[in-house]
């Protein structure tokens, strides 16, 4: 995979909030960051796992077959349970198959572009926690406004972003760009032209960034 414009003080992360392994991967990154003298900024890129199910209006057609049956989801839950134990994470094991993460990704993309990295990161973590800790619908506008305001973002700005067709189009282009750069699944971590895929352990992230 190729990663454009890599910077030594940034790690690029492709993720979708509705993906439990992205939540676990973020915890792995947090644990790796805790070992560093200087924290890496996160250059986050949204990725829509359900793009193939979207209608022209952006809504999800859940009738579209994707080959993921009950056995697939049970295996996914087993994988989540193993990584929960490994990373010491408590989370809701119900895979969020019926929640649309696109509004959360649009809101997060807006905040990332308009606010400083710390504010975005607080919002980003809050979205993940709302879904995987509290089982909330991160596709709900009122919830996203509440989470944004808690992070220091003007709620009206988020409401405006979520009604901005041009911003939605820009986020969809981000999905397409990720695919052009070889991202086929999430989470994907990229640094200086190299990538690690999946909720890899902190020591693998260390090897990715520090070559250790």
mmCIF file of C-alpha atoms in Angstrom:
data_model
loop_
_atom_site.group_PDB
_atom_site.id
_atom_site.type_symbol
_atom_site.label_atom_id
_atom_site.label_comp_id
_atom_site.label_asym_id
_atom_site.label_seq_id
_atom_site.Cartn_x
_atom_site.Cartn_y
_atom_site.Cartn_z
ATOM 1 C CA UNK A 1 0.000 0.000 0.000
ATOM 2 C CA UNK A 2 1.174 3.529 -0.706
ATOM 3 C CA UNK A 3 0.675 6.356 1.746
ATOM 4 C CA UNK A 4 0.937 9.932 0.480
ATOM 5 C CA UNK A 5 2.633 12.790 2.251
ATOM 6 C CA UNK A 6 3.805 10.813 5.272
ATOM 7 C CA UNK A 7 5.172 12.923 8.106
ATOM 8 C CA UNK A 8 7.413 11.519 10.838
ATOM 9 C CA UNK A 9 5.282 12.982 13.654
ATOM 10 C CA UNK A 10 1.996 11.560 12.320
ATOM 11 C CA UNK A 11 0.566 8.087 12.063
ATOM 12 C CA UNK A 12 -2.196 7.662 9.507
ATOM 13 C CA UNK A 13 -5.235 5.674 10.619
ATOM 14 C CA UNK A 14 -8.048 4.478 8.375
ATOM 15 C CA UNK A 15 -11.090 3.398 10.364
ATOM 16 C CA UNK A 16 -14.865 3.129 10.597
ATOM 17 C CA UNK A 17 -16.522 3.775 13.962
ATOM 18 C CA UNK A 18 -18.886 0.839 13.513
ATOM 19 C CA UNK A 19 -15.957 -1.602 13.323
ATOM 20 C CA UNK A 20 -15.156 -3.201 16.710
ATOM 21 C CA UNK A 21 -11.616 -3.963 15.603
ATOM 22 C CA UNK A 22 -11.110 -0.241 14.927
ATOM 23 C CA UNK A 23 -12.087 0.425 18.533
ATOM 24 C CA UNK A 24 -9.626 -2.194 19.720
ATOM 25 C CA UNK A 25 -6.980 -0.906 17.344
ATOM 26 C CA UNK A 26 -7.392 2.569 18.783
ATOM 27 C CA UNK A 27 -6.760 1.135 22.266
ATOM 28 C CA UNK A 28 -3.636 -0.588 20.959
ATOM 29 C CA UNK A 29 -2.479 2.737 19.530
ATOM 30 C CA UNK A 30 -3.183 4.447 22.862
ATOM 31 C CA UNK A 31 -1.058 1.854 24.656
ATOM 32 C CA UNK A 32 1.761 2.316 22.161
ATOM 33 C CA UNK A 33 1.524 6.108 22.458
ATOM 34 C CA UNK A 34 1.917 5.773 26.243
ATOM 35 C CA UNK A 35 5.396 4.294 25.720
ATOM 36 C CA UNK A 36 6.631 7.203 23.596
ATOM 37 C CA UNK A 37 8.372 10.341 24.837
ATOM 38 C CA UNK A 38 6.455 12.406 22.287
ATOM 39 C CA UNK A 39 2.958 11.451 21.197
ATOM 40 C CA UNK A 40 2.259 11.013 17.502
ATOM 41 C CA UNK A 41 -0.588 13.016 16.049
ATOM 42 C CA UNK A 42 -3.253 10.862 14.406
ATOM 43 C CA UNK A 43 -3.940 11.615 10.767
ATOM 44 C CA UNK A 44 -7.379 9.993 10.636
ATOM 45 C CA UNK A 45 -9.073 9.029 7.383
ATOM 46 C CA UNK A 46 -12.679 7.819 7.315
ATOM 47 C CA UNK A 47 -13.512 4.506 5.666
ATOM 48 C CA UNK A 48 -17.045 3.287 4.951
ATOM 49 C CA UNK A 49 -17.366 -0.455 5.431
ATOM 50 C CA UNK A 50 -20.911 -0.303 4.060
ATOM 51 C CA UNK A 51 -20.285 1.710 0.913
ATOM 52 C CA UNK A 52 -21.397 -1.231 -1.230
ATOM 53 C CA UNK A 53 -24.785 -1.205 0.514
ATOM 54 C CA UNK A 54 -25.552 2.480 0.126
ATOM 55 C CA UNK A 55 -28.376 3.740 -2.009
ATOM 56 C CA UNK A 56 -27.868 6.893 -4.126
ATOM 57 C CA UNK A 57 -29.321 8.974 -1.269
ATOM 58 C CA UNK A 58 -26.701 7.604 1.146
ATOM 59 C CA UNK A 59 -29.014 5.381 3.175
ATOM 60 C CA UNK A 60 -28.109 1.747 3.757
ATOM 61 C CA UNK A 61 -29.894 -1.076 1.960
ATOM 62 C CA UNK A 62 -29.582 -3.845 4.532
ATOM 63 C CA UNK A 63 -31.054 -6.357 2.073
ATOM 64 C CA UNK A 64 -27.825 -6.324 0.030
ATOM 65 C CA UNK A 65 -26.018 -9.610 0.565
ATOM 66 C CA UNK A 66 -22.408 -9.372 1.653
ATOM 67 C CA UNK A 67 -21.714 -12.989 2.575
ATOM 68 C CA UNK A 68 -21.625 -12.221 6.296
ATOM 69 C CA UNK A 69 -23.925 -14.715 7.983
ATOM 70 C CA UNK A 70 -24.479 -15.599 11.650
ATOM 71 C CA UNK A 71 -21.342 -17.775 11.669
ATOM 72 C CA UNK A 72 -19.264 -14.855 10.403
ATOM 73 C CA UNK A 73 -20.511 -12.564 13.164
ATOM 74 C CA UNK A 74 -19.974 -15.212 15.829
ATOM 75 C CA UNK A 75 -16.382 -15.634 14.672
ATOM 76 C CA UNK A 76 -15.976 -11.861 14.719
ATOM 77 C CA UNK A 77 -17.261 -11.760 18.285
ATOM 78 C CA UNK A 78 -14.762 -14.443 19.271
ATOM 79 C CA UNK A 79 -11.984 -12.357 17.753
ATOM 80 C CA UNK A 80 -13.201 -9.323 19.651
ATOM 81 C CA UNK A 81 -13.316 -11.293 22.918
ATOM 82 C CA UNK A 82 -9.716 -12.455 22.466
ATOM 83 C CA UNK A 83 -8.479 -8.938 21.825
ATOM 84 C CA UNK A 84 -10.559 -7.546 24.675
ATOM 85 C CA UNK A 85 -8.691 -9.832 27.047
ATOM 86 C CA UNK A 86 -5.349 -9.041 25.429
ATOM 87 C CA UNK A 87 -5.775 -5.260 25.562
ATOM 88 C CA UNK A 88 -7.766 -5.103 28.803
ATOM 89 C CA UNK A 89 -10.801 -3.474 27.162
ATOM 90 C CA UNK A 90 -14.427 -3.693 28.252
ATOM 91 C CA UNK A 91 -16.913 -3.252 25.439
ATOM 92 C CA UNK A 92 -20.360 -4.257 24.241
ATOM 93 C CA UNK A 93 -19.983 -7.472 22.263
ATOM 94 C CA UNK A 94 -23.073 -6.905 20.149
ATOM 95 C CA UNK A 95 -21.678 -6.142 16.703
ATOM 96 C CA UNK A 96 -23.351 -2.937 15.522
ATOM 97 C CA UNK A 97 -24.746 -4.254 12.256
ATOM 98 C CA UNK A 98 -27.734 -1.896 12.116
ATOM 99 C CA UNK A 99 -26.104 1.431 13.006
ATOM 100 C CA UNK A 100 -25.034 3.833 10.276
ATOM 101 C CA UNK A 101 -21.662 5.401 11.033
ATOM 102 C CA UNK A 102 -21.699 7.814 8.097
ATOM 103 C CA UNK A 103 -23.077 10.812 10.072
ATOM 104 C CA UNK A 104 -20.415 10.253 12.753
ATOM 105 C CA UNK A 105 -17.694 10.104 10.120
ATOM 106 C CA UNK A 106 -18.928 13.309 8.487
ATOM 107 C CA UNK A 107 -19.085 15.100 11.840
ATOM 108 C CA UNK A 108 -15.631 13.843 12.796
ATOM 109 C CA UNK A 109 -14.199 14.842 9.421
ATOM 110 C CA UNK A 110 -15.596 18.339 9.915
ATOM 111 C CA UNK A 111 -14.144 18.670 13.418
ATOM 112 C CA UNK A 112 -10.788 17.339 12.245
ATOM 113 C CA UNK A 113 -10.636 20.018 9.577
ATOM 114 C CA UNK A 114 -11.807 22.931 11.722
ATOM 115 C CA UNK A 115 -10.390 22.301 15.202
ATOM 116 C CA UNK A 116 -7.064 21.345 16.750
ATOM 117 C CA UNK A 117 -5.955 17.738 17.017
ATOM 118 C CA UNK A 118 -6.694 17.440 20.749
ATOM 119 C CA UNK A 119 -10.289 18.582 20.275
ATOM 120 C CA UNK A 120 -10.803 16.202 17.376
ATOM 121 C CA UNK A 121 -9.252 13.327 19.326
ATOM 122 C CA UNK A 122 -11.573 13.923 22.292
ATOM 123 C CA UNK A 123 -14.563 13.873 19.940
ATOM 124 C CA UNK A 124 -13.256 10.790 18.138
ATOM 125 C CA UNK A 125 -12.807 8.857 21.389
ATOM 126 C CA UNK A 126 -16.259 9.947 22.568
ATOM 127 C CA UNK A 127 -17.887 8.577 19.409
ATOM 128 C CA UNK A 128 -16.150 5.217 19.810
ATOM 129 C CA UNK A 129 -17.072 5.048 23.501
ATOM 130 C CA UNK A 130 -20.691 6.024 22.878
ATOM 131 C CA UNK A 131 -21.109 3.078 20.536
ATOM 132 C CA UNK A 132 -18.918 0.386 22.046
ATOM 133 C CA UNK A 133 -19.210 1.266 25.729
ATOM 134 C CA UNK A 134 -22.761 2.584 25.933
ATOM 135 C CA UNK A 135 -24.469 1.001 22.913
ATOM 136 C CA UNK A 136 -25.717 4.360 21.615
ATOM 137 C CA UNK A 137 -26.709 5.138 18.027
ATOM 138 C CA UNK A 138 -23.852 7.219 16.633
ATOM 139 C CA UNK A 139 -25.962 7.955 13.576
ATOM 140 C CA UNK A 140 -28.187 10.178 15.707
ATOM 141 C CA UNK A 141 -27.624 13.890 15.111
ATOM 142 C CA UNK A 142 -28.573 14.970 18.629
ATOM 143 C CA UNK A 143 -26.077 12.527 20.135
ATOM 144 C CA UNK A 144 -23.287 13.736 17.853
ATOM 145 C CA UNK A 145 -24.042 17.353 18.764
ATOM 146 C CA UNK A 146 -23.926 16.465 22.464
ATOM 147 C CA UNK A 147 -20.608 14.641 22.097
ATOM 148 C CA UNK A 148 -19.171 17.504 20.069
ATOM 149 C CA UNK A 149 -20.209 20.127 22.596
ATOM 150 C CA UNK A 150 -18.635 18.063 25.383
ATOM 151 C CA UNK A 151 -15.391 18.173 23.379
ATOM 152 C CA UNK A 152 -15.579 21.959 22.986
ATOM 153 C CA UNK A 153 -17.125 22.107 19.510
ATOM 154 C CA UNK A 154 -20.046 24.379 18.676
ATOM 155 C CA UNK A 155 -23.104 22.175 18.330
ATOM 156 C CA UNK A 156 -24.664 24.313 15.606
ATOM 157 C CA UNK A 157 -21.563 23.778 13.492
ATOM 158 C CA UNK A 158 -22.059 20.023 13.678
ATOM 159 C CA UNK A 159 -25.736 20.330 12.771
ATOM 160 C CA UNK A 160 -24.757 22.447 9.794
ATOM 161 C CA UNK A 161 -22.088 19.939 8.756
ATOM 162 C CA UNK A 162 -24.607 17.098 8.878
ATOM 163 C CA UNK A 163 -26.879 18.952 6.457
ATOM 164 C CA UNK A 164 -24.086 19.866 4.045
ATOM 165 C CA UNK A 165 -24.320 17.733 0.884
ATOM 166 C CA UNK A 166 -20.934 18.997 -0.285
ATOM 167 C CA UNK A 167 -19.298 17.771 2.928
ATOM 168 C CA UNK A 168 -20.899 14.350 2.524
ATOM 169 C CA UNK A 169 -19.551 14.242 -1.023
ATOM 170 C CA UNK A 170 -16.091 15.175 0.255
ATOM 171 C CA UNK A 171 -16.203 12.339 2.807
ATOM 172 C CA UNK A 172 -17.288 9.884 0.113
ATOM 173 C CA UNK A 173 -14.285 11.014 -1.901
ATOM 174 C CA UNK A 174 -12.134 10.236 1.150
ATOM 175 C CA UNK A 175 -13.463 6.664 1.010
ATOM 176 C CA UNK A 176 -12.574 6.393 -2.675
ATOM 177 C CA UNK A 177 -9.116 7.878 -2.067
ATOM 178 C CA UNK A 178 -8.435 5.325 0.673
ATOM 179 C CA UNK A 179 -9.251 2.532 -1.759
ATOM 180 C CA UNK A 180 -6.978 4.070 -4.390
ATOM 181 C CA UNK A 181 -4.158 3.969 -1.838
ATOM 182 C CA UNK A 182 -4.723 0.256 -1.324
ATOM 183 C CA UNK A 183 -6.829 0.266 1.827
ATOM 184 C CA UNK A 184 -9.140 -2.745 1.651
ATOM 185 C CA UNK A 185 -10.114 -3.098 5.310
ATOM 186 C CA UNK A 186 -9.933 -1.366 8.653
ATOM 187 C CA UNK A 187 -8.279 -0.538 10.839
ATOM 188 C CA UNK A 188 -5.226 0.192 8.728
ATOM 189 C CA UNK A 189 -2.267 2.036 10.244
ATOM 190 C CA UNK A 190 0.243 3.657 7.890
ATOM 191 C CA UNK A 191 3.576 5.334 8.493
ATOM 192 C CA UNK A 192 6.275 6.443 6.080
ATOM 193 C CA UNK A 193 5.068 4.231 3.248
ATOM 194 C CA UNK A 194 4.481 1.104 5.345
ATOM 195 C CA UNK A 195 1.216 -0.264 6.718
ATOM 196 C CA UNK A 196 -0.147 -2.577 9.392
ATOM 197 C CA UNK A 197 -3.663 -3.934 9.001
ATOM 198 C CA UNK A 198 -6.024 -5.008 11.740
ATOM 199 C CA UNK A 199 -6.118 -4.416 15.487
ATOM 200 C CA UNK A 200 -2.417 -5.179 15.752
ATOM 201 C CA UNK A 201 -0.692 -5.138 19.163
ATOM 202 C CA UNK A 202 1.246 -2.102 20.436
ATOM 203 C CA UNK A 203 4.588 -3.741 19.763
ATOM 204 C CA UNK A 204 3.707 -4.108 16.082
ATOM 205 C CA UNK A 205 2.840 -0.430 15.907
ATOM 206 C CA UNK A 206 6.203 0.282 17.500
ATOM 207 C CA UNK A 207 7.926 -1.729 14.768
ATOM 208 C CA UNK A 208 5.899 0.123 12.122
ATOM 209 C CA UNK A 209 6.895 3.563 13.397
ATOM 210 C CA UNK A 210 10.242 3.053 15.075
ATOM 211 C CA UNK A 211 11.537 0.060 13.127
ATOM 212 C CA UNK A 212 12.188 -1.754 16.408
#
